Amino acid sequence: MSAVLKATGLVKSFGAFTAVNDVSFTVNDGEALAIIGPNGAGKSTLFDLLTGRKTPDRGEVQLFGESVGHLKPWKRVKRGLGRSFQVSSVFPTFTAEENVQIGLMLASGRTWNAFARATETQKDEAAALLAKVGLADKKDVAASDLSHGDQRTLELAVALSTRPKLLLLDEPTAGMGREESRECLTLIRNIAASESMPIVFVEHDMNVVFSFATRVMVLVAGQVLIDGEPEVVRKDQRVKEAYFGEDI
Amino acid sequence: MNWQLFSAQVLAGTANGALYFLVASGLTLLWGALGVVNLAHGSFFMLSAFAGALCIQTWGPEIGLIVALVIVPLAAALFACTLEMTLFRPVYKSAMWGQLLVSFGLVLALNNIARLVFGTQAISVAPPKMLSGFVEFGGLRLASYQLGVLVVTALVALFLWRLLTRSRTGRLIRAAVDDPQMLGAVGVDVQRLRTMVMGIAALLAGIAGVIAVPRGAINLGLDVQIIVIAFAVIVIGGLGAVWGSLAAALVIGIAEAVSTMFLDQGGEVVIFAVMVIVLLFRPTGFRTIAGRD
Amino acid sequence: MGQFDLRRAAPLLLVALVFCLLPLVISKSMLPEATRIVVLAGCAMSLNLLVGATGLISMGQGLFFGLGAYVVALGTIRFGMGYGAAAALALAICLPLSIIVALISLRAKHLFFGLLTMAIGQVAFVFVSRNYKLTGGDDGLVGVVLPKWLDNDLAQHYFAIIVLVLAGLVLLRLLASPFGATLGAVRDNPDRVASLGGNPKLYEIAAMVGGGLLGTVFGIVWSGTEGSVEPGLLSWVTSAMLLMMVALGGRSMFLGPLIGAVILEVTRAILQSKSTNADLVVGIVVITCAVFFPEGVGPRLQQLFAGLKLRRTPAQTPAAKTTEMGGRA
């Protein structure tokens, strides 16, 4: 198994507040790594460091064996990184299909074309991708009109449009009910399997985490508490304490 | 180097800066804490100046100035609050565009009204006898009125500081600058706060307008002139930063005044050059608000 | 996403037709005023490539408008150039200038970006109005030398309309293309664009170059139809007025800026001949429109028409999915 993502000694502070404090971990091919931890533990900041949205004060990120240095997010996408956001980050004034088309166009470098017709560009591919995630019947609905759950699913479809080789999902089931979460997770698991794509996802819902992840990493106050197999993590006393006795 | 001229320019520039600060400080709070952009803020300044000039013409340079200082800023504040409640409130829901449009329309309308009420002639009046001379200081002659302007501004700045640090309203405003979302979440009556801050801003602009009168010609171009400078001060000083705008205003005022000694076309170009340079290195102005655009 | 078809182009062509027929109904003395409206409408439309399409609130469009006008004026009056040659020169200067302005002003975001564009425009304004020897200073320049075919009011009017239509069609095509869609995406969510492989700033710079070039085009036309230039063209007052036209008419609608230009300028033109208080009435009109149509007069008109259509054919779906500016209102 080769290392798809390798983070070494990442540190990020905002003034006196250290959000990420010496975090290191590796993601291998075929893995589904879940990052869990209480609110404010630094998970989103960690994601920002991995995707290049923020630059670390110290430490290094390697993608597929090569250091990404301080590469900007759009350059990392070219290397195969894909990301979804915790707060639905779709394009609200465009329809679902158009949202995916934009992702496809950016991936295929067609965005500087000032002559073709945008509505026709990669329309079939977009429809196919939407069908894959189960939104085919909503392709002509404006993204801002979609239900919250559908928006999260669209978020996933848009992230997939760049054909990433590693997918980072920031709380993909945020705000979803139990049934919707389960559907979303099944979807993610199927896609990960069919594309044999490693996934790193941040989650709060423990059922989701333990039904799906192959490895779990617990982040508390910006530091890695434990990183290992789900069952091991679940039984760890420190993890229980970190969640204040919550039954996980 | 003509030190007398230089010192006179520095003093004039500082006094200018003081006025810019008075006009800009209210605006930066209004925008930074409450997200209200009012292009017609300069119009309050100009109308106050004209009203002040009228008072001085009616009651003489001494009594007129005192009367103006008492009545005009309050009238300006009242006027601004009324405008805010009737015209701005309906448009807050459309982000910033409604406010830009409303205030743009106000600039046009208020300028026209000023022309109708006060006429097209520029007005110049003399300063009060007590302050129309010079003060000797270290071998330099400094214009008394300019010093007077500095004194008044310092008093106002002190009052503003007390307001911001001691009163509940002041603390709310400062907190809102750092986190605009917080106000609604804490259950504050944001509507009333907006009206109040708009009033305070107009009050400050009113004071500035009145004390500006004995210094120079009051004309119908002042509204546009001062709002541009006020925006420059806000940009350089940082959005919502009152003391940043003090620093920025003084820098701009002095740079503008001193540059006329060396450059033929100094003045406004210097202001904008400073603005561009500061923004190139610090896109959020002197004060960087962490995590904010 | 925008579409480029007859249905979208029709309103533009219709408006052009109305302007073409105007000389038949209005008096000769009013014709230059009508031409002025056409040119300003075109400039406002070019500004909307930045505002409505890309989400960049520029307060410096006057810079490019004035650039086009002044280069043509200086070129033909002082250096004996032909109108076409001067026009080409103006565009050649505009290209690097717009890139520089973009690089400087895009260091900031939202309204700060706008204030930076305003500052740059003001620097140009002050420079031009103080340099009497070079640019005619505050008095401006008079007597732009025009080619024979452009020598009369009527020809100038149709010239302006032709340029408006051509520029409009180019914009429509651009907005309907993948590039146009990406501008809308950058407006809606630049972070998302970044996470999908696009550098938002590159697109913003491209939009500023496009908007600048088109602004210069209409400045060139202005010089031809007015015959004179003055520094106010470059000032932030002109830029603010253009921005207000966009806001007034509706930035999410392709013809919004044109509607705004018509409202502002027709009101002003009618009043100026009757009284000196045009500003007051225009100001009140603007305030009223702002309070009652905060998203612009255009979109409200569109809704009204859609409502009317519904009554005639109840089978039609009312959901307006996408607007002409690359997304939904």
PDB file of N, CA and C in Angstrom, chain C residues 72-127:
ATOM      1  N   VAL C  72      -8.498  59.661 -27.886  1.00  0.00           N
ATOM      2  CA  VAL C  72      -9.012  60.051 -29.206  1.00  0.00           C
ATOM      3  C   VAL C  72      -8.945  61.564 -29.367  1.00  0.00           C
ATOM      4  N   ALA C  73      -9.335  62.295 -28.336  1.00  0.00           N
ATOM      5  CA  ALA C  73      -9.315  63.757 -28.425  1.00  0.00           C
ATOM      6  C   ALA C  73      -7.886  64.267 -28.628  1.00  0.00           C
ATOM      7  N   LEU C  74      -6.981  63.822 -27.749  1.00  0.00           N
ATOM      8  CA  LEU C  74      -5.588  64.254 -27.878  1.00  0.00           C
ATOM      9  C   LEU C  74      -5.012  63.836 -29.219  1.00  0.00           C
ATOM     10  N   GLY C  75      -5.299  62.579 -29.587  1.00  0.00           N
ATOM     11  CA  GLY C  75      -4.741  62.058 -30.831  1.00  0.00           C
ATOM     12  C   GLY C  75      -5.160  62.868 -32.047  1.00  0.00           C
ATOM     13  N   THR C  76      -6.460  63.167 -32.123  1.00  0.00           N
ATOM     14  CA  THR C  76      -6.919  63.843 -33.336  1.00  0.00           C
ATOM     15  C   THR C  76      -6.645  65.342 -33.297  1.00  0.00           C
ATOM     16  N   ILE C  77      -6.729  65.950 -32.107  1.00  0.00           N
ATOM     17  CA  ILE C  77      -6.546  67.409 -32.028  1.00  0.00           C
ATOM     18  C   ILE C  77      -5.075  67.796 -32.005  1.00  0.00           C
ATOM     19  N   ARG C  78      -4.307  67.135 -31.110  1.00  0.00           N
ATOM     20  CA  ARG C  78      -2.922  67.560 -30.925  1.00  0.00           C
ATOM     21  C   ARG C  78      -1.944  66.890 -31.877  1.00  0.00           C
ATOM     22  N   PHE C  79      -2.222  65.633 -32.237  1.00  0.00           N
ATOM     23  CA  PHE C  79      -1.230  64.904 -33.020  1.00  0.00           C
ATOM     24  C   PHE C  79      -1.690  64.554 -34.418  1.00  0.00           C
ATOM     25  N   GLY C  80      -2.801  65.098 -34.836  1.00  0.00           N
ATOM     26  CA  GLY C  80      -3.242  64.910 -36.210  1.00  0.00           C
ATOM     27  C   GLY C  80      -3.506  63.481 -36.618  1.00  0.00           C
ATOM     28  N   MET C  81      -3.855  62.619 -35.637  1.00  0.00           N
ATOM     29  CA  MET C  81      -4.148  61.231 -35.996  1.00  0.00           C
ATOM     30  C   MET C  81      -5.558  61.130 -36.548  1.00  0.00           C
ATOM     31  N   GLY C  82      -5.801  60.057 -37.252  1.00  0.00           N
ATOM     32  CA  GLY C  82      -7.152  59.787 -37.712  1.00  0.00           C
ATOM     33  C   GLY C  82      -7.964  59.199 -36.562  1.00  0.00           C
ATOM     34  N   TYR C  83      -9.283  59.260 -36.677  1.00  0.00           N
ATOM     35  CA  TYR C  83     -10.151  58.744 -35.625  1.00  0.00           C
ATOM     36  C   TYR C  83      -9.884  57.280 -35.346  1.00  0.00           C
ATOM     37  N   GLY C  84      -9.796  56.484 -36.409  1.00  0.00           N
ATOM     38  CA  GLY C  84      -9.567  55.048 -36.241  1.00  0.00           C
ATOM     39  C   GLY C  84      -8.237  54.753 -35.585  1.00  0.00           C
ATOM     40  N   ALA C  85      -7.199  55.471 -36.030  1.00  0.00           N
ATOM     41  CA  ALA C  85      -5.872  55.229 -35.478  1.00  0.00           C
ATOM     42  C   ALA C  85      -5.843  55.584 -33.991  1.00  0.00           C
ATOM     43  N   ALA C  86      -6.484  56.719 -33.661  1.00  0.00           N
ATOM     44  CA  ALA C  86      -6.519  57.128 -32.263  1.00  0.00           C
ATOM     45  C   ALA C  86      -7.277  56.106 -31.424  1.00  0.00           C
ATOM     46  N   ALA C  87      -8.355  55.576 -32.004  1.00  0.00           N
ATOM     47  CA  ALA C  87      -9.142  54.565 -31.296  1.00  0.00           C
ATOM     48  C   ALA C  87      -8.290  53.330 -31.006  1.00  0.00           C
ATOM     49  N   ALA C  88      -7.542  52.916 -32.020  1.00  0.00           N
ATOM     50  CA  ALA C  88      -6.697  51.736 -31.843  1.00  0.00           C
ATOM     51  C   ALA C  88      -5.651  51.989 -30.750  1.00  0.00           C
ATOM     52  N   LEU C  89      -5.116  53.203 -30.753  1.00  0.00           N
ATOM     53  CA  LEU C  89      -4.128  53.554 -29.734  1.00  0.00           C
ATOM     54  C   LEU C  89      -4.744  53.488 -28.338  1.00  0.00           C
ATOM     55  N   ALA C  90      -5.961  54.010 -28.218  1.00  0.00           N
ATOM     56  CA  ALA C  90      -6.639  53.998 -26.921  1.00  0.00           C
ATOM     57  C   ALA C  90      -6.777  52.572 -26.403  1.00  0.00           C
ATOM     58  N   LEU C  91      -7.197  51.678 -27.290  1.00  0.00           N
ATOM     59  CA  LEU C  91      -7.362  50.282 -26.877  1.00  0.00           C
ATOM     60  C   LEU C  91      -6.019  49.659 -26.512  1.00  0.00           C
ATOM     61  N   ALA C  92      -4.996  50.025 -27.266  1.00  0.00           N
ATOM     62  CA  ALA C  92      -3.673  49.472 -26.986  1.00  0.00           C
ATOM     63  C   ALA C  92      -3.164  49.917 -25.626  1.00  0.00           C
ATOM     64  N   ILE C  93      -3.490  51.150 -25.247  1.00  0.00           N
ATOM     65  CA  ILE C  93      -3.077  51.636 -23.930  1.00  0.00           C
ATOM     66  C   ILE C  93      -3.928  50.978 -22.846  1.00  0.00           C
ATOM     67  N   CYS C  94      -5.185  50.783 -23.152  1.00  0.00           N
ATOM     68  CA  CYS C  94      -6.119  50.250 -22.154  1.00  0.00           C
ATOM     69  C   CYS C  94      -5.705  48.862 -21.691  1.00  0.00           C
ATOM     70  N   LEU C  95      -5.223  48.040 -22.625  1.00  0.00           N
ATOM     71  CA  LEU C  95      -4.920  46.646 -22.279  1.00  0.00           C
ATOM     72  C   LEU C  95      -3.945  46.527 -21.104  1.00  0.00           C
ATOM     73  N   PRO C  96      -2.725  47.079 -21.206  1.00  0.00           N
ATOM     74  CA  PRO C  96      -1.824  46.963 -20.056  1.00  0.00           C
ATOM     75  C   PRO C  96      -2.326  47.736 -18.844  1.00  0.00           C
ATOM     76  N   LEU C  97      -2.974  48.858 -19.082  1.00  0.00           N
ATOM     77  CA  LEU C  97      -3.474  49.664 -17.959  1.00  0.00           C
ATOM     78  C   LEU C  97      -4.494  48.886 -17.137  1.00  0.00           C
ATOM     79  N   SER C  98      -5.400  48.208 -17.831  1.00  0.00           N
ATOM     80  CA  SER C  98      -6.429  47.470 -17.095  1.00  0.00           C
ATOM     81  C   SER C  98      -5.808  46.333 -16.295  1.00  0.00           C
ATOM     82  N   ILE C  99      -4.758  45.728 -16.833  1.00  0.00           N
ATOM     83  CA  ILE C  99      -4.091  44.645 -16.094  1.00  0.00           C
ATOM     84  C   ILE C  99      -3.437  45.211 -14.834  1.00  0.00           C
ATOM     85  N   ILE C 100      -2.785  46.360 -14.982  1.00  0.00           N
ATOM     86  CA  ILE C 100      -2.139  46.977 -13.815  1.00  0.00           C
ATOM     87  C   ILE C 100      -3.170  47.358 -12.765  1.00  0.00           C
ATOM     88  N   VAL C 101      -4.246  48.000 -13.221  1.00  0.00           N
ATOM     89  CA  VAL C 101      -5.300  48.401 -12.280  1.00  0.00           C
ATOM     90  C   VAL C 101      -5.859  47.165 -11.579  1.00  0.00           C
ATOM     91  N   ALA C 102      -6.051  46.085 -12.342  1.00  0.00           N
ATOM     92  CA  ALA C 102      -6.578  44.849 -11.763  1.00  0.00           C
ATOM     93  C   ALA C 102      -5.627  44.311 -10.709  1.00  0.00           C
ATOM     94  N   LEU C 103      -4.347  44.255 -11.036  1.00  0.00           N
ATOM     95  CA  LEU C 103      -3.377  43.695 -10.093  1.00  0.00           C
ATOM     96  C   LEU C 103      -3.329  44.501  -8.802  1.00  0.00           C
ATOM     97  N   ILE C 104      -3.431  45.824  -8.922  1.00  0.00           N
ATOM     98  CA  ILE C 104      -3.395  46.657  -7.720  1.00  0.00           C
ATOM     99  C   ILE C 104      -4.691  46.512  -6.924  1.00  0.00           C
ATOM    100  N   SER C 105      -5.814  46.722  -7.595  1.00  0.00           N
ATOM    101  CA  SER C 105      -7.063  46.791  -6.837  1.00  0.00           C
ATOM    102  C   SER C 105      -7.544  45.442  -6.339  1.00  0.00           C
ATOM    103  N   LEU C 106      -7.163  44.354  -7.004  1.00  0.00           N
ATOM    104  CA  LEU C 106      -7.630  43.041  -6.555  1.00  0.00           C
ATOM    105  C   LEU C 106      -6.884  42.545  -5.327  1.00  0.00           C
ATOM    106  N   ARG C 107      -5.963  43.360  -4.826  1.00  0.00           N
ATOM    107  CA  ARG C 107      -5.325  43.013  -3.565  1.00  0.00           C
ATOM    108  C   ARG C 107      -6.371  43.079  -2.448  1.00  0.00           C
ATOM    109  N   ALA C 108      -7.417  43.846  -2.665  1.00  0.00           N
ATOM    110  CA  ALA C 108      -8.451  43.999  -1.643  1.00  0.00           C
ATOM    111  C   ALA C 108      -9.746  43.361  -2.116  1.00  0.00           C
ATOM    112  N   LYS C 109     -10.688  43.247  -1.191  1.00  0.00           N
ATOM    113  CA  LYS C 109     -11.937  42.593  -1.571  1.00  0.00           C
ATOM    114  C   LYS C 109     -13.143  43.495  -1.383  1.00  0.00           C
ATOM    115  N   HIS C 110     -14.230  43.129  -2.012  1.00  0.00           N
ATOM    116  CA  HIS C 110     -15.520  43.781  -1.849  1.00  0.00           C
ATOM    117  C   HIS C 110     -15.399  45.293  -1.979  1.00  0.00           C
ATOM    118  N   LEU C 111     -15.961  46.016  -1.039  1.00  0.00           N
ATOM    119  CA  LEU C 111     -16.012  47.466  -1.190  1.00  0.00           C
ATOM    120  C   LEU C 111     -14.627  48.103  -1.128  1.00  0.00           C
ATOM    121  N   PHE C 112     -13.706  47.483  -0.409  1.00  0.00           N
ATOM    122  CA  PHE C 112     -12.341  48.014  -0.381  1.00  0.00           C
ATOM    123  C   PHE C 112     -11.738  47.969  -1.770  1.00  0.00           C
ATOM    124  N   PHE C 113     -12.055  46.912  -2.504  1.00  0.00           N
ATOM    125  CA  PHE C 113     -11.611  46.815  -3.893  1.00  0.00           C
ATOM    126  C   PHE C 113     -12.178  48.010  -4.655  1.00  0.00           C
ATOM    127  N   GLY C 114     -13.472  48.265  -4.447  1.00  0.00           N
ATOM    128  CA  GLY C 114     -14.115  49.381  -5.122  1.00  0.00           C
ATOM    129  C   GLY C 114     -13.451  50.697  -4.800  1.00  0.00           C
ATOM    130  N   LEU C 115     -13.111  50.904  -3.517  1.00  0.00           N
ATOM    131  CA  LEU C 115     -12.481  52.155  -3.118  1.00  0.00           C
ATOM    132  C   LEU C 115     -11.093  52.295  -3.727  1.00  0.00           C
ATOM    133  N   LEU C 116     -10.398  51.178  -3.896  1.00  0.00           N
ATOM    134  CA  LEU C 116      -9.093  51.233  -4.556  1.00  0.00           C
ATOM    135  C   LEU C 116      -9.253  51.668  -6.005  1.00  0.00           C
ATOM    136  N   THR C 117     -10.258  51.087  -6.693  1.00  0.00           N
ATOM    137  CA  THR C 117     -10.469  51.491  -8.083  1.00  0.00           C
ATOM    138  C   THR C 117     -10.824  52.969  -8.135  1.00  0.00           C
ATOM    139  N   MET C 118     -11.589  53.418  -7.147  1.00  0.00           N
ATOM    140  CA  MET C 118     -11.954  54.820  -7.087  1.00  0.00           C
ATOM    141  C   MET C 118     -10.705  55.686  -6.915  1.00  0.00           C
ATOM    142  N   ALA C 119      -9.807  55.247  -6.021  1.00  0.00           N
ATOM    143  CA  ALA C 119      -8.585  56.016  -5.771  1.00  0.00           C
ATOM    144  C   ALA C 119      -7.746  56.143  -7.025  1.00  0.00           C
ATOM    145  N   ILE C 120      -7.597  55.023  -7.745  1.00  0.00           N
ATOM    146  CA  ILE C 120      -6.787  55.060  -8.971  1.00  0.00           C
ATOM    147  C   ILE C 120      -7.417  55.997  -9.983  1.00  0.00           C
ATOM    148  N   GLY C 121      -8.745  55.930 -10.084  1.00  0.00           N
ATOM    149  CA  GLY C 121      -9.435  56.827 -11.002  1.00  0.00           C
ATOM    150  C   GLY C 121      -9.232  58.277 -10.625  1.00  0.00           C
ATOM    151  N   GLN C 122      -9.289  58.570  -9.329  1.00  0.00           N
ATOM    152  CA  GLN C 122      -9.102  59.943  -8.874  1.00  0.00           C
ATOM    153  C   GLN C 122      -7.702  60.457  -9.163  1.00  0.00           C
ATOM    154  N   VAL C 123      -6.704  59.592  -9.016  1.00  0.00           N
ATOM    155  CA  VAL C 123      -5.338  60.006  -9.343  1.00  0.00           C
ATOM    156  C   VAL C 123      -5.277  60.460 -10.797  1.00  0.00           C
ATOM    157  N   ALA C 124      -5.895  59.653 -11.680  1.00  0.00           N
ATOM    158  CA  ALA C 124      -5.912  60.013 -13.099  1.00  0.00           C
ATOM    159  C   ALA C 124      -6.657  61.320 -13.307  1.00  0.00           C
ATOM    160  N   PHE C 125      -7.783  61.477 -12.617  1.00  0.00           N
ATOM    161  CA  PHE C 125      -8.585  62.687 -12.746  1.00  0.00           C
ATOM    162  C   PHE C 125      -7.786  63.918 -12.345  1.00  0.00           C
ATOM    163  N   VAL C 126      -7.134  63.833 -11.190  1.00  0.00           N
ATOM    164  CA  VAL C 126      -6.367  64.981 -10.724  1.00  0.00           C
ATOM    165  C   VAL C 126      -5.228  65.278 -11.689  1.00  0.00           C
ATOM    166  N   PHE C 127      -4.555  64.237 -12.161  1.00  0.00           N
ATOM    167  CA  PHE C 127      -3.448  64.424 -13.082  1.00  0.00           C
ATOM    168  C   PHE C 127      -3.907  65.150 -14.336  1.00  0.00           C
TER     169      PHE C 127
END
